[in-house]
Short mmCIF file of C-alpha atoms in Angstrom, two decimals:
data_model
loop_
_atom_site.label_atom_id
_atom_site.label_comp_id
_atom_site.label_asym_id
_atom_site.label_seq_id
_atom_site.Cartn_x
_atom_site.Cartn_y
_atom_site.Cartn_z
CA GLN A 256 60.89 -38.28 -1.48
CA VAL A 257 62.03 -38.16 -5.08
CA GLN A 258 61.36 -35.10 -7.18
CA LEU A 259 61.11 -35.64 -10.92
CA VAL A 260 61.07 -32.99 -13.64
CA GLU A 261 60.54 -33.88 -17.29
CA SER A 262 61.72 -31.83 -20.25
CA GLY A 263 62.17 -32.17 -23.99
CA GLY A 264 58.61 -32.35 -25.19
CA GLY A 265 57.40 -30.37 -28.16
CA LEU A 266 55.95 -30.45 -31.63
CA VAL A 267 57.45 -32.77 -34.23
CA GLN A 268 56.39 -34.05 -37.62
CA ALA A 269 55.52 -37.69 -38.09
CA GLY A 270 58.69 -39.65 -38.69
CA GLY A 271 60.74 -37.25 -36.62
CA SER A 272 62.52 -37.69 -33.30
CA LEU A 273 62.43 -36.25 -29.82
CA ARG A 274 64.45 -36.92 -26.71
CA LEU A 275 62.72 -36.61 -23.37
CA SER A 276 64.68 -36.18 -20.18
CA CYS A 277 63.76 -36.58 -16.55
CA ALA A 278 65.90 -34.99 -13.84
CA ALA A 279 65.66 -36.54 -10.40
CA SER A 280 66.50 -35.08 -7.02
CA GLY A 281 65.94 -36.06 -3.43
CA ARG A 282 66.48 -39.63 -2.36
CA THR A 283 69.10 -41.77 -4.07
CA PHE A 284 68.09 -42.07 -7.70
CA SER A 285 69.95 -45.33 -8.20
CA LEU A 286 67.69 -47.07 -5.67
CA TYR A 287 64.73 -46.76 -8.01
CA ALA A 288 63.50 -48.39 -11.14
CA MET A 289 62.24 -45.79 -13.57
CA GLY A 290 59.45 -45.74 -16.06
CA TRP A 291 57.91 -43.61 -18.77
CA PHE A 292 54.16 -43.46 -19.17
CA ARG A 293 51.93 -41.41 -21.42
CA GLN A 294 48.39 -40.17 -21.24
CA THR A 295 45.87 -38.63 -23.62
CA PRO A 296 42.62 -36.95 -22.58
CA GLY A 297 39.99 -39.38 -21.41
CA LYS A 298 42.36 -42.34 -21.32
CA GLU A 299 44.27 -44.07 -18.56
CA ARG A 300 47.98 -43.57 -18.17
CA GLU A 301 49.71 -46.02 -20.51
CA PHE A 302 53.01 -47.80 -19.98
CA VAL A 303 55.72 -46.86 -22.49
CA ALA A 304 59.07 -48.08 -21.16
CA ALA A 305 60.87 -48.96 -17.95
CA ILE A 306 64.41 -49.58 -16.79
CA THR A 307 65.79 -51.34 -13.74
CA TRP A 308 67.74 -49.47 -11.05
CA SER A 309 71.06 -50.52 -12.59
CA GLY A 310 70.03 -49.97 -16.19
CA GLY A 311 70.72 -53.62 -16.85
CA SER A 312 67.23 -54.44 -18.07
CA THR A 313 64.72 -52.48 -20.08
CA TYR A 314 61.08 -53.07 -20.94
CA TYR A 315 58.95 -51.59 -23.70
CA ALA A 316 55.35 -51.49 -24.76
CA ASP A 317 54.83 -53.33 -28.03
CA SER A 318 53.66 -50.10 -29.63
CA VAL A 319 57.05 -48.42 -29.17
CA LYS A 320 59.44 -51.37 -29.34
CA GLY A 321 62.16 -50.73 -31.89
CA ARG A 322 61.43 -46.99 -32.02
CA PHE A 323 61.96 -45.79 -28.45
CA THR A 324 64.98 -46.29 -26.22
CA ILE A 325 65.02 -45.74 -22.47
CA SER A 326 68.30 -45.05 -20.69
CA ARG A 327 69.55 -43.68 -17.39
CA ASP A 328 72.66 -42.11 -15.95
CA ASN A 329 72.85 -42.77 -12.23
CA ALA A 330 75.84 -40.47 -11.86
CA LYS A 331 73.83 -37.55 -13.24
CA ASN A 332 70.44 -38.59 -11.80
CA THR A 333 68.83 -38.48 -15.21
CA LEU A 334 66.48 -40.66 -17.21
CA ASP A 335 66.04 -40.30 -20.96
CA LEU A 336 63.63 -41.52 -23.58
CA GLN A 337 64.83 -41.33 -27.17
CA MET A 338 61.82 -41.43 -29.46
CA ASN A 339 62.37 -42.07 -33.15
CA SER A 340 60.00 -42.59 -36.07
CA LEU A 341 57.26 -40.80 -34.19
CA LYS A 342 53.67 -41.39 -35.19
CA PRO A 343 50.59 -39.23 -34.58
CA GLU A 344 49.37 -41.86 -32.12
CA ASP A 345 52.46 -41.20 -29.96
CA ALA A 346 51.13 -37.75 -29.12
CA ALA A 347 50.42 -37.51 -25.41
CA VAL A 348 51.63 -36.06 -22.15
CA TYR A 349 54.65 -38.10 -21.13
CA TYR A 350 55.46 -38.73 -17.49
CA CYS A 351 58.49 -40.20 -15.80
CA ALA A 352 58.02 -42.19 -12.63
CA ALA A 353 60.10 -43.88 -9.94
CA GLY A 354 59.35 -47.07 -8.07
CA GLN A 355 60.96 -50.04 -6.38
CA PHE A 356 60.33 -53.49 -7.80
CA ASN A 357 61.83 -56.91 -7.67
CA ARG A 358 63.38 -58.27 -10.84
CA GLY A 359 60.70 -59.56 -13.18
CA SER A 360 57.90 -57.87 -11.29
CA SER A 361 54.80 -56.91 -13.23
CA GLY A 362 54.87 -53.67 -11.29
CA TYR A 363 57.10 -52.14 -13.94
CA PHE A 364 54.12 -52.02 -16.28
CA ARG A 365 51.48 -50.61 -13.93
CA ALA A 366 51.20 -46.89 -13.20
CA SER A 367 49.70 -47.64 -9.80
CA SER A 368 52.92 -49.39 -8.74
CA TYR A 369 55.10 -46.30 -9.00
CA ASP A 370 55.69 -44.05 -6.02
CA TYR A 371 56.82 -40.76 -7.53
CA TRP A 372 55.81 -38.87 -10.65
CA GLY A 373 56.89 -35.86 -12.61
CA GLN A 374 54.52 -33.19 -13.86
CA GLY A 375 54.60 -34.37 -17.45
CA THR A 376 55.75 -32.97 -20.77
CA GLN A 377 53.59 -32.62 -23.87
CA VAL A 378 54.54 -34.38 -27.09
CA THR A 379 52.63 -33.41 -30.21
CA VAL A 380 53.12 -35.23 -33.51
CA SER A 381 51.74 -33.68 -36.67
CA SER A 382 50.79 -35.87 -39.61
#
């Protein structure tokens, strides 16, 4: 089991920045690839970003590429998402997730492929 707890959400003006964090406990964090997803009411959970177990490779949705940065610290069991130049359409509940994938797997991009999830943190962006 891996327990995940997100933090850092809040209200920000369009163009502003937020940094989300995800604290992991339980099984060895460094064994898992990690992802960030987001969800708005009535919509499916949407891929935002992912990072391999080592941090050597990162993946981003086109909608956030160049604005968001995913990073991890395996010594501290933490995952971060730095979000810059926020737009109203970025508003959602953001979730971190852990899974195990082979390099290049499409599983990184699918919510159904992840094994463990946090409870989510709300991000609100005012225009």
